[in-house]
Short mmCIF file of C-alpha atoms in Angstrom, two decimals:
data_model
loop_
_atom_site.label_atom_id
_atom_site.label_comp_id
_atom_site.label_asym_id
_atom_site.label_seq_id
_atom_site.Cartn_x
_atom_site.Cartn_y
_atom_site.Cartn_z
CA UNK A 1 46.02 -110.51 -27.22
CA UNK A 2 42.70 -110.44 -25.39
CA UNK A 3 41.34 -107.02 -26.09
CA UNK A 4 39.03 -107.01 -22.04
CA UNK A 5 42.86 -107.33 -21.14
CA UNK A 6 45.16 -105.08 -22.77
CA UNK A 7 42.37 -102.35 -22.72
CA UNK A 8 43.14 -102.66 -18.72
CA UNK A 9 47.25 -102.62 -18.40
CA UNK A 10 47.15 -98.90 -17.94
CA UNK A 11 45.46 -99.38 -15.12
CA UNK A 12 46.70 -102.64 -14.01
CA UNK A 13 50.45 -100.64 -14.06
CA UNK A 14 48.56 -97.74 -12.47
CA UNK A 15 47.76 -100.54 -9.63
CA UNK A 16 43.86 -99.40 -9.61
CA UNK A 17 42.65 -103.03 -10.84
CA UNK A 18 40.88 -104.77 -8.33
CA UNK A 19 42.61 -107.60 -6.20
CA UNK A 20 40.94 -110.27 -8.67
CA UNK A 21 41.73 -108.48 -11.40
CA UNK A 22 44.84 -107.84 -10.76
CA UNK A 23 45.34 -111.68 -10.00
CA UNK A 24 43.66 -112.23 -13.15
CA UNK A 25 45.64 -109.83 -15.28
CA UNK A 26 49.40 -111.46 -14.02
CA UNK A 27 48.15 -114.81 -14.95
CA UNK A 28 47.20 -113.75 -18.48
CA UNK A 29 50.67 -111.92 -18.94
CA UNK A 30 52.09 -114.68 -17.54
CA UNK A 31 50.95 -116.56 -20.79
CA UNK A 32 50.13 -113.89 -23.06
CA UNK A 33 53.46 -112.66 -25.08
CA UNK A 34 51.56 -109.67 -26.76
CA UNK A 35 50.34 -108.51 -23.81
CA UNK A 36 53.53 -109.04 -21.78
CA UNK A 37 55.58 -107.02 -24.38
CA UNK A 38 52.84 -104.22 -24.08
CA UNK A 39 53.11 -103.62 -19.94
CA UNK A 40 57.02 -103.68 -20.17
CA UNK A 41 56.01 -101.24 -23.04
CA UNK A 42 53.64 -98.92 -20.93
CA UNK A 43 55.74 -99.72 -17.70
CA UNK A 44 58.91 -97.92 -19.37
CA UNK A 45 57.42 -94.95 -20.79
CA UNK A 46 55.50 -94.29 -16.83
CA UNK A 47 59.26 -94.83 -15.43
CA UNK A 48 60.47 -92.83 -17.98
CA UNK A 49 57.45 -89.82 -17.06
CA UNK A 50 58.59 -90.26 -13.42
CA UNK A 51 62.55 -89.75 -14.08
CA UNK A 52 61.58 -86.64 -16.74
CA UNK A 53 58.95 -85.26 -14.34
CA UNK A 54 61.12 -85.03 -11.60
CA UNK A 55 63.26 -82.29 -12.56
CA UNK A 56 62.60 -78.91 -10.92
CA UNK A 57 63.76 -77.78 -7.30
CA UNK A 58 62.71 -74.84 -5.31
CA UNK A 59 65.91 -72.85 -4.27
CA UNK A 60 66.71 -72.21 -0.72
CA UNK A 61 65.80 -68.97 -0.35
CA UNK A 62 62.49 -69.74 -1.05
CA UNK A 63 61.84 -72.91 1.01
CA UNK A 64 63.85 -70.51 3.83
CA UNK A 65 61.00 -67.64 2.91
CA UNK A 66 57.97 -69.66 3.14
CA UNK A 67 58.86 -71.31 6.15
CA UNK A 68 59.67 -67.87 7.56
CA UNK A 69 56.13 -67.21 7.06
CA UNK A 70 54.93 -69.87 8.11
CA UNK A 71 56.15 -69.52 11.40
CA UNK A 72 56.61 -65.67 12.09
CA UNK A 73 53.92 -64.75 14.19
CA UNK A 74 52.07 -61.66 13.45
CA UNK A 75 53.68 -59.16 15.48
CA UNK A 76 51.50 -57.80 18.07
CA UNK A 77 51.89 -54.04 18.76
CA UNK A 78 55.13 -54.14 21.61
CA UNK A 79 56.67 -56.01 18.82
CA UNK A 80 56.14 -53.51 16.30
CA UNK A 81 57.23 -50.06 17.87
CA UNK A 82 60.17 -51.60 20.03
CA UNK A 83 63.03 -51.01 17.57
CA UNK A 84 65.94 -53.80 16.87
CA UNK A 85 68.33 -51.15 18.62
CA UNK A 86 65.88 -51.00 21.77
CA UNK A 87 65.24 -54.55 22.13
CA UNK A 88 68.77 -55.42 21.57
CA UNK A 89 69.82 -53.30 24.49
CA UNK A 90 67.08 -54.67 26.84
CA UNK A 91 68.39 -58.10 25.62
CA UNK A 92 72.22 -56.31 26.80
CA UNK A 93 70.91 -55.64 30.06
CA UNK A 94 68.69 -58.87 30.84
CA UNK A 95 71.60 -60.95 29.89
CA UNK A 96 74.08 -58.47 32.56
CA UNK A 97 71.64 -59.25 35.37
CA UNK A 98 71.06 -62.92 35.05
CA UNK A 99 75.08 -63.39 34.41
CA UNK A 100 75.77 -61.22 37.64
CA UNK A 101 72.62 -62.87 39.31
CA UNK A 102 73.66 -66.25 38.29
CA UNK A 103 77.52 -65.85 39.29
CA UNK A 104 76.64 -64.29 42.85
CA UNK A 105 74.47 -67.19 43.38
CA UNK A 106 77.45 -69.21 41.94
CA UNK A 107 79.98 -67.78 44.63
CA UNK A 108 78.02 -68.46 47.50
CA UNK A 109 77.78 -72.21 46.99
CA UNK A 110 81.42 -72.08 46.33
CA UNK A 111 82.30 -70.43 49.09
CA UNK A 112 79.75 -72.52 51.67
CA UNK A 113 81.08 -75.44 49.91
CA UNK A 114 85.01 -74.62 50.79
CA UNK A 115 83.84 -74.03 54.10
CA UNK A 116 82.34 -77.30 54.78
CA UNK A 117 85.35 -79.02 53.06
CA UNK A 118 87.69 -76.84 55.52
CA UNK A 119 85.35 -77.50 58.72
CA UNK A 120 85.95 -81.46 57.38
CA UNK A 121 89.40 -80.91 56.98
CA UNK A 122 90.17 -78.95 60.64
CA UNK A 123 91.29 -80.75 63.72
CA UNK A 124 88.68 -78.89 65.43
CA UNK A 125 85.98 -78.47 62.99
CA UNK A 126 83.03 -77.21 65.53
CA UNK A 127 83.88 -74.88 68.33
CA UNK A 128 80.68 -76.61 70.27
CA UNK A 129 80.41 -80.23 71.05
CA UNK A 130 77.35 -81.61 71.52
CA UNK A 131 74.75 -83.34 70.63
CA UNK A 132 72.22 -81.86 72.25
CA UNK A 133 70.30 -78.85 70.38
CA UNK A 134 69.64 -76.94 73.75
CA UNK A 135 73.20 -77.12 74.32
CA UNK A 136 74.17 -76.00 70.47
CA UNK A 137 71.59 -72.98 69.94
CA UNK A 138 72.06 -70.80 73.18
CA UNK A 139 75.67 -71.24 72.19
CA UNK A 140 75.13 -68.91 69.43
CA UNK A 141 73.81 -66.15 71.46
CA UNK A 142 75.91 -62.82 70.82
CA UNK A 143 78.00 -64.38 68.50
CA UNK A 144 75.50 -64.20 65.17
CA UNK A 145 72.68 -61.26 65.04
CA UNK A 146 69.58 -63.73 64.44
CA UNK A 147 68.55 -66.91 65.79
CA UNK A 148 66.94 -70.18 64.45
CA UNK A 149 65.40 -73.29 65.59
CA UNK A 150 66.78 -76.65 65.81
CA UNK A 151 65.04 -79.78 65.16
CA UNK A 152 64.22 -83.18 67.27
CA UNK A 153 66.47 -86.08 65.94
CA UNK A 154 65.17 -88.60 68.31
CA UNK A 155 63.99 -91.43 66.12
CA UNK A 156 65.68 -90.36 63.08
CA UNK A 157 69.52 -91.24 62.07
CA UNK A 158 70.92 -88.26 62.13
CA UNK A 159 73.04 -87.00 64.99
CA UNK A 160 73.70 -83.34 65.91
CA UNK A 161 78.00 -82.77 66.23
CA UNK A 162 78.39 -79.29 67.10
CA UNK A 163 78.24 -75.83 65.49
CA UNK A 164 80.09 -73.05 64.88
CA UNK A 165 80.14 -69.52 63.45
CA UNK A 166 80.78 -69.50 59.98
CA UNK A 167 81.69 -66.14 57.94
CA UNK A 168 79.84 -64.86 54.58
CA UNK A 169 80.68 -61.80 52.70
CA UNK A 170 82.04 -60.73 56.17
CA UNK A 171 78.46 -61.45 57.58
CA UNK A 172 78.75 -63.92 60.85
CA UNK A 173 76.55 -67.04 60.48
CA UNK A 174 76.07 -70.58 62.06
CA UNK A 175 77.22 -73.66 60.74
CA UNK A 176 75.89 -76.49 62.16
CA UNK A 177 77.59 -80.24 61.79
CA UNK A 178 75.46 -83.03 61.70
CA UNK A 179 75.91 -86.86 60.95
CA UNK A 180 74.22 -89.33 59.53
CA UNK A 181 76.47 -92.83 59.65
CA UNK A 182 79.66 -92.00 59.11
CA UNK A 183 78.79 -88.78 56.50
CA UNK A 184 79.14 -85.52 57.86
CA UNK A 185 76.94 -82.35 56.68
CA UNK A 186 76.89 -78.87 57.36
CA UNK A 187 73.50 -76.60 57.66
CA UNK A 188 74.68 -73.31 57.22
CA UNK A 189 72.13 -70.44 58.19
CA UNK A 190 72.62 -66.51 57.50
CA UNK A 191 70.70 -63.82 56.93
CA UNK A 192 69.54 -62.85 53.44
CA UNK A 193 70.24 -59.51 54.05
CA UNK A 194 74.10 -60.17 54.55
CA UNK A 195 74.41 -62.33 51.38
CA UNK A 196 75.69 -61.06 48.34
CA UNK A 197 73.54 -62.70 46.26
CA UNK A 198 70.16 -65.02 47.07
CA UNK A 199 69.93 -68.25 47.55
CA UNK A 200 67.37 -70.18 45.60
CA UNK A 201 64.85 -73.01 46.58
CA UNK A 202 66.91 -76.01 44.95
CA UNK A 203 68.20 -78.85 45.61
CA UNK A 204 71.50 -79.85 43.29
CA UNK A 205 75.52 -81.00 43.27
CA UNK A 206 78.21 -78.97 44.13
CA UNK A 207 81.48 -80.44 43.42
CA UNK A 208 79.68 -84.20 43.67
CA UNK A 209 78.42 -82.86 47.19
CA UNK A 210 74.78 -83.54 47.69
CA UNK A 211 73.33 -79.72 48.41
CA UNK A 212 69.78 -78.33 49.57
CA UNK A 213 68.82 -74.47 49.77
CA UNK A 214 66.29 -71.96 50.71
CA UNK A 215 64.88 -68.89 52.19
CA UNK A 216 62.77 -68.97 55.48
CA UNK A 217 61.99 -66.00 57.60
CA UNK A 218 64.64 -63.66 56.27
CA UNK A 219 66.68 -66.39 56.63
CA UNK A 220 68.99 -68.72 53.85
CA UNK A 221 69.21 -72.28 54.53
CA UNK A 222 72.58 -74.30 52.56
CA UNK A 223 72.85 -78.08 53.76
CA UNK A 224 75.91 -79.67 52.13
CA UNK A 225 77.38 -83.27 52.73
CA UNK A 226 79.13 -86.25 50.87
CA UNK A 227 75.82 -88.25 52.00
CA UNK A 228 73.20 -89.07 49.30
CA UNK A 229 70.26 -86.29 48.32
CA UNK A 230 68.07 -88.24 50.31
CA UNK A 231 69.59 -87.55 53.37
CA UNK A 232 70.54 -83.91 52.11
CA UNK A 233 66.38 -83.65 51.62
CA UNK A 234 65.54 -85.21 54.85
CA UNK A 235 67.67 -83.14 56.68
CA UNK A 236 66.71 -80.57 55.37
CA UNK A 237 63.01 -80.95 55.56
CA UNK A 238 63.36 -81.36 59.83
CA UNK A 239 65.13 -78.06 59.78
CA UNK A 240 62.13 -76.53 57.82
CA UNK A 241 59.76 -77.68 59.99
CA UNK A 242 61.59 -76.89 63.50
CA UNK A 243 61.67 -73.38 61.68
CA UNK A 244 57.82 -73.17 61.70
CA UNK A 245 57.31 -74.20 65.19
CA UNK B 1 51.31 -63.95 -11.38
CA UNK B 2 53.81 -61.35 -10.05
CA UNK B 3 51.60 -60.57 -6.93
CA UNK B 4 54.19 -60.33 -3.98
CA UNK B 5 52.41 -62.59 -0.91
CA UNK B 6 52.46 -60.99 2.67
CA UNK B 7 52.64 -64.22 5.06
CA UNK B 8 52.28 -61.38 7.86
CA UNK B 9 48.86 -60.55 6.53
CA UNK B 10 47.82 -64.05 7.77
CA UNK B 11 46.32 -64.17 11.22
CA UNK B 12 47.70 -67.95 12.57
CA UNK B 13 48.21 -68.68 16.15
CA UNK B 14 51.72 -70.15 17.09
CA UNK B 15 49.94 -74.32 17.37
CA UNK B 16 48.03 -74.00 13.80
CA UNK B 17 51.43 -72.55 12.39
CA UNK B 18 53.17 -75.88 13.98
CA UNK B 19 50.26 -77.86 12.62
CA UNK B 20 50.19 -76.68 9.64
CA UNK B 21 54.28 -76.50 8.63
CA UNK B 22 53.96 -80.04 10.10
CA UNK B 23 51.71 -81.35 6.94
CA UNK B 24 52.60 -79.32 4.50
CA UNK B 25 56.36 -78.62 4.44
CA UNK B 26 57.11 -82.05 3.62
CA UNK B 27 55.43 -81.61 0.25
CA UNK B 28 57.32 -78.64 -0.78
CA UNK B 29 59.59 -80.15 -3.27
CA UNK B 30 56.55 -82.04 -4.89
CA UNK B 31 54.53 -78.86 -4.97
CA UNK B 32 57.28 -76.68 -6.26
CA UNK B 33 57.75 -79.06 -8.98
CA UNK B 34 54.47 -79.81 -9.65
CA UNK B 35 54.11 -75.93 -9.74
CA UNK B 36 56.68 -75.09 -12.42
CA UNK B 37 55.20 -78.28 -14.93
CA UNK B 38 52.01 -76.08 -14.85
CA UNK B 39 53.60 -72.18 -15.44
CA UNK B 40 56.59 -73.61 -17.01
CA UNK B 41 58.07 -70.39 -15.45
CA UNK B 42 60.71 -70.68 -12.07
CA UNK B 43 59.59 -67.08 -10.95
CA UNK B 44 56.54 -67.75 -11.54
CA UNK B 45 56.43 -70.97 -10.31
CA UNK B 46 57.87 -69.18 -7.00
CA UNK B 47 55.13 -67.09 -6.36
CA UNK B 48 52.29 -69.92 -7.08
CA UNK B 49 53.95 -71.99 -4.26
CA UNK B 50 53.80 -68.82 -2.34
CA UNK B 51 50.87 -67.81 -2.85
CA UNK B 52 49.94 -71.63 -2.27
CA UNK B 53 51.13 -71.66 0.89
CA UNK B 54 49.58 -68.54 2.14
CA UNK B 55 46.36 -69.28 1.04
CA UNK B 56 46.08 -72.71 2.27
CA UNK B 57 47.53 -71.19 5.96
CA UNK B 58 44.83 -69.07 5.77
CA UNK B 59 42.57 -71.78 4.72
CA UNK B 60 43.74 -74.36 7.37
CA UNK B 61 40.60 -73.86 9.76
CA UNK B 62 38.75 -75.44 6.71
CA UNK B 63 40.66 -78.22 6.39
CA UNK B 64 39.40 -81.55 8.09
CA UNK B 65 41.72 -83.29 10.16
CA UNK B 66 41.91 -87.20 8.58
CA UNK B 67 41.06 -85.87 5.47
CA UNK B 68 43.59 -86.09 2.41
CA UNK B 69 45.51 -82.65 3.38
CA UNK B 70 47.89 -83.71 0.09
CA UNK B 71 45.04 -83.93 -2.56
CA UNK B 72 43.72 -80.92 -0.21
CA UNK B 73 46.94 -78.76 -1.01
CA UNK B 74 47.62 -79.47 -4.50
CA UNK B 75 43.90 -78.28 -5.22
CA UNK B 76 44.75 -74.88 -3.52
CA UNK B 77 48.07 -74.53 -5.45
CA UNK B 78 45.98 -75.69 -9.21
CA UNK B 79 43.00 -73.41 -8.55
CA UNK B 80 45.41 -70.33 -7.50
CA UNK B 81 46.93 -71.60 -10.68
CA UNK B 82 43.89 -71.64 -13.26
CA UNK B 83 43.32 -68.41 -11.88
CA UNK B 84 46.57 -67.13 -13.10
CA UNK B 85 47.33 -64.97 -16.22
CA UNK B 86 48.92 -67.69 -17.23
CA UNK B 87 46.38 -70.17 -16.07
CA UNK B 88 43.61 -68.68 -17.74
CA UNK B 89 45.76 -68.42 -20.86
CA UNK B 90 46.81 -72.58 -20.65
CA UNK B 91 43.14 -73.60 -20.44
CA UNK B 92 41.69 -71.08 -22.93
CA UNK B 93 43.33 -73.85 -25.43
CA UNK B 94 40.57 -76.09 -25.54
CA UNK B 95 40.03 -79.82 -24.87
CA UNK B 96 40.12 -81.51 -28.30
CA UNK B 97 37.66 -84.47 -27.65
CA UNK B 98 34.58 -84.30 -25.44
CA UNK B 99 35.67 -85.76 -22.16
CA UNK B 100 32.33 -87.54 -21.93
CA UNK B 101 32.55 -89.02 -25.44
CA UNK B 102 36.06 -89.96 -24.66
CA UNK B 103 36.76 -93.78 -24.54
CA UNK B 104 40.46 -95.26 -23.22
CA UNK B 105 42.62 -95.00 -26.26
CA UNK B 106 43.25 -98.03 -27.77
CA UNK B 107 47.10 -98.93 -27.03
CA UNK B 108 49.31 -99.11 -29.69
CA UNK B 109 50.44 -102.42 -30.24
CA UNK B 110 54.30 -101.91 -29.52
CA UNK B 111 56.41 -105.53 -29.18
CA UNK B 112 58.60 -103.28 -26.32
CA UNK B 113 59.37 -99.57 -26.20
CA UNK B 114 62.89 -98.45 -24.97
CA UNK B 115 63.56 -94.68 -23.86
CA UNK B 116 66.90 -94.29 -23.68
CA UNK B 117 68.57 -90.42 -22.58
CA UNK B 118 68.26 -88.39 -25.77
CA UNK B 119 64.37 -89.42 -25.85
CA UNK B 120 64.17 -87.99 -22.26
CA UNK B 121 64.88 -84.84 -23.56
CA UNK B 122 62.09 -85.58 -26.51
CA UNK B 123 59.75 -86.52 -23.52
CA UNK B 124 59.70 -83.32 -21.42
CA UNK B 125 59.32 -81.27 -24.36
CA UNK B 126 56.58 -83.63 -25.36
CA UNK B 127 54.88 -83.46 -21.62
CA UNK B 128 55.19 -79.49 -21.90
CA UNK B 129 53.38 -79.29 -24.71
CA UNK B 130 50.13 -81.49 -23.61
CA UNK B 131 47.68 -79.45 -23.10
CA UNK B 132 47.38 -78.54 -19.35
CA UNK B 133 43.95 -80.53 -18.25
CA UNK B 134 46.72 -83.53 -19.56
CA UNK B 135 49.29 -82.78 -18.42
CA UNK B 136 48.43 -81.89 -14.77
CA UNK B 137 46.88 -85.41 -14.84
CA UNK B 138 49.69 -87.83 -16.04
CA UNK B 139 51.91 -85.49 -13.33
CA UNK B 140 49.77 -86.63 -11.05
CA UNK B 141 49.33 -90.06 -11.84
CA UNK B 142 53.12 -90.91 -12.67
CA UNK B 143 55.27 -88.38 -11.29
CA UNK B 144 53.60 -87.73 -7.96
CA UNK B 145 51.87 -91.55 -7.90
CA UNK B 146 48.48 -90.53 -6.88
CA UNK B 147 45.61 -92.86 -6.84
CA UNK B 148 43.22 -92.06 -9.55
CA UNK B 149 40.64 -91.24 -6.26
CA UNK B 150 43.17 -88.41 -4.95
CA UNK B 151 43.95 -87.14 -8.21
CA UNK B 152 39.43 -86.90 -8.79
CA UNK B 153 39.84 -85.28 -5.79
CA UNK B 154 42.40 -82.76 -6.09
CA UNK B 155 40.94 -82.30 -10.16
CA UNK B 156 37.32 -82.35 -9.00
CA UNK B 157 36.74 -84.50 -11.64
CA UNK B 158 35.43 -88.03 -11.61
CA UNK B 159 37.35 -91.18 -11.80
CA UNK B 160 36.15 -92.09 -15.31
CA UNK B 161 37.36 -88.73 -16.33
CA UNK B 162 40.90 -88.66 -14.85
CA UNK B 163 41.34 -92.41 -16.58
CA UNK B 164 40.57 -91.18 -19.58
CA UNK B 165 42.32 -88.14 -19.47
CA UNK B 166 45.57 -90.16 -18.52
CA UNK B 167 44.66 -92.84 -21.60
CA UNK B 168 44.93 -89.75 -23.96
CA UNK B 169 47.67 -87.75 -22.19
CA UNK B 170 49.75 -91.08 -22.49
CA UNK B 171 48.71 -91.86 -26.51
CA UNK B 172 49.77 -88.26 -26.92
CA UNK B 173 53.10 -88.73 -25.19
CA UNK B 174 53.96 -91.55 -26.80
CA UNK B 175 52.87 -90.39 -30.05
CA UNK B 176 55.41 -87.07 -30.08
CA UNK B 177 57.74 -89.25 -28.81
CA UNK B 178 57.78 -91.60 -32.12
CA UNK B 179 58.42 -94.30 -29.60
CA UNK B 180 61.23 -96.55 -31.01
CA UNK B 181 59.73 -99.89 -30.93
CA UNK B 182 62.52 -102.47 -30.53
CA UNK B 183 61.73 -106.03 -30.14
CA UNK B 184 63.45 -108.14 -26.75
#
């Protein structure tokens, strides 16, 4: 046995010898039987440290506790005079008001929506023909309580049907019909007031339908068509702007 | 120990919390273990981790980022340790030899050593009863397979002395052990 080597199989097991020594250390225990029989020797007994060492487990309930601390902030002072039996009942009534918020919002889309698919469906789905805007808004005059603008379509591909007055919540309204190749949309336009619920800025699927929304000048905007969202955005972005001029 | 830890007593914004639970929940096994080898205690091995935790949460502004946050840890946990009852009490038994006298021991001259599962039993009794500055080191070394430089680091002890502490922690192992030397 070379003592400069078996002085260093600790380490050389420990992996701490240098690359050369290390090189150095399997050729001589390549050759070296004593030596050999001693790192099998040493290599057993650090196994055998490793598989004994390896034996307690935190429970649970601890892990659970110290990552509760790690991650609880420190309350701040709302936090620490709003009881659990307060805060639960603000939680209550938040959750009332966006469920009721949520499914008014959720009946008017129906609703618009089953009126486009009816207008679609009639034999006579506008109660104006024309395709000329002058022709379609003074049409509307006395029969809804507001009026709106209409936009320019020359150069783009939509075409302007007809209209007629649409009912929402009881409240009168216009539907519009447009087309754009062989797709046909409805703009429906009422007043926020008269809505049971408000629309919001979004644009979105209703029953696969392509829809677009907002609120302009006390006024709610709902575009609807089997066409793609493009066309439901582009739409919907000429109506905005005729609405500003 | 027995000191009850308040994790609400430690200011932490919501990001270090992240940060933090990010590094050092992964080594909560390791540290648990590593903590009842030292007490030898499960409730008190509880509240070292504890405390552990809290302090190094509250410590975490210290810590360098690309630094060893492991060998970083495990000093928090051994410190909070020595300063134990119990700590104080483990290294008030002294260190035979003088660590800078100390030399590697010379290794036994076995043909082969087999530990089979009754001798496992033999060896955890054997690794309670080193003496903790031993101890602590082969855990280290073997169980939690730090480099020597981490385990310096986490000991704040130099290289030389953590080799030599493992030399004699392993002679003294293998010694209570009455290693069966079988010849392959």
């Amino acid at each position: 046995m070379g003592d400069s080597f078996s002085m260093k199989i600790e380490t050389y097991l420990d992996g701490e010898l240098s690359a050369q020594e290390m090189q150095a250390m399997d050729a001589h225990l390549r050759g070296c039987a004593s030596c050999s029989a001693d790192a099998m020797a040493q290599l057993h007994m650090k196994r055998a440290v490793k598989l004994t060492g390896t034996r307690y487990s935190p429970s649970p309930e601890l892990r659970a506790k110290v990552q509760r601390g790690i991650t609880q902030e420190k309350p701040v002072f709302w936090q620490r005079w709003l009881s659990v039996p307060v805060f639960a009942l603000l939680l209550i009534g938040l959750g009332l008001y966006v469920s009721q918020t949520a499914g008014s919002r959720n009946r008017i889309y129906s609703e618009l929506t089953d009126l486009h698919v009816a207008t679609l469906a009639s034999a006579n789905p506008v109660d104006v023909i024309s395709t000329d805007r002058h022709t379609v808004k003074p049409w509307f005059q006395g029969k809804i309580p507001f009026t709106f603008n209409l936009p320019e379509l020359n150069g783009s591909d939509f075409t302007l049907i007809g209209g007629r007055v649409a009912y929402l919540g009881q409240s009168p309204g216009a539907q519009l019909i447009y087309q754009i190749r062989k797709h046909q949309i409805s703009v429906f336009i009422f007043q926020d007031k008269n809505l049971p619920g408000k629309l919001q800025l979004t644009s979105g699927k209703q029953l696969s339908f392509s829809t677009e929304s907002w609120n302009s000048n006390g006024l709610s905007y709902f575009v609807i068509g089997d066409t793609s969202g493009d066309d439901i955005r582009r739409l919907g972005e000429l109506l905005k702007s005729a609405a500003q001029s | 120990m027995g000191r009850l830890v308040y994790f609400s007593e430690v200011p932490k914004d919501r990001e270090t919390s992240a940060m933090f639970a990010e590094l050092a929940m992964p080594l909560f096994d390791q540290l648990y273990n590593f903590a009842h080898w030292l007490t030898q205690d499960r409730s008190e091995a509880d509240d070292l981790v504890q405390e552990t935790y809290s302090k190094a949460l509250r410590g975490f502004s210290s810590f360098q980022p690309g630094t060893n946050f492991r060998a970083w840890i495990y000093r928090i946990l051994r410190n909070t340790f020595l300063t134990s009852r119990t700590g104080l009490k483990a290294t008030s038994v002294q260190v035979e030899l003088d660590e800078a006298a100390e030399s590697i021991a010379e290794a036994e001259t076995p043909e082969s050593i087999f530990i089979d599962q009754s001798q496992q039993q033999l060896l955890q009794k054997a690794i309670e009863a080193l003496p903790l500055h031993y101890r602590e080191v082969v855990l280290l070394c073997d169980v939690e397979e730090m480099p020597y430089k981490e385990i310096a680091e986490t000991l704040s002890i130099p290289i030389g002395t953590v080799m030599s502490r493992l030399a004699r922690a392993r002679r003294d192992l293998r010694q209570a052990l009455q290693v069966k030397l079988v010849r392959r």
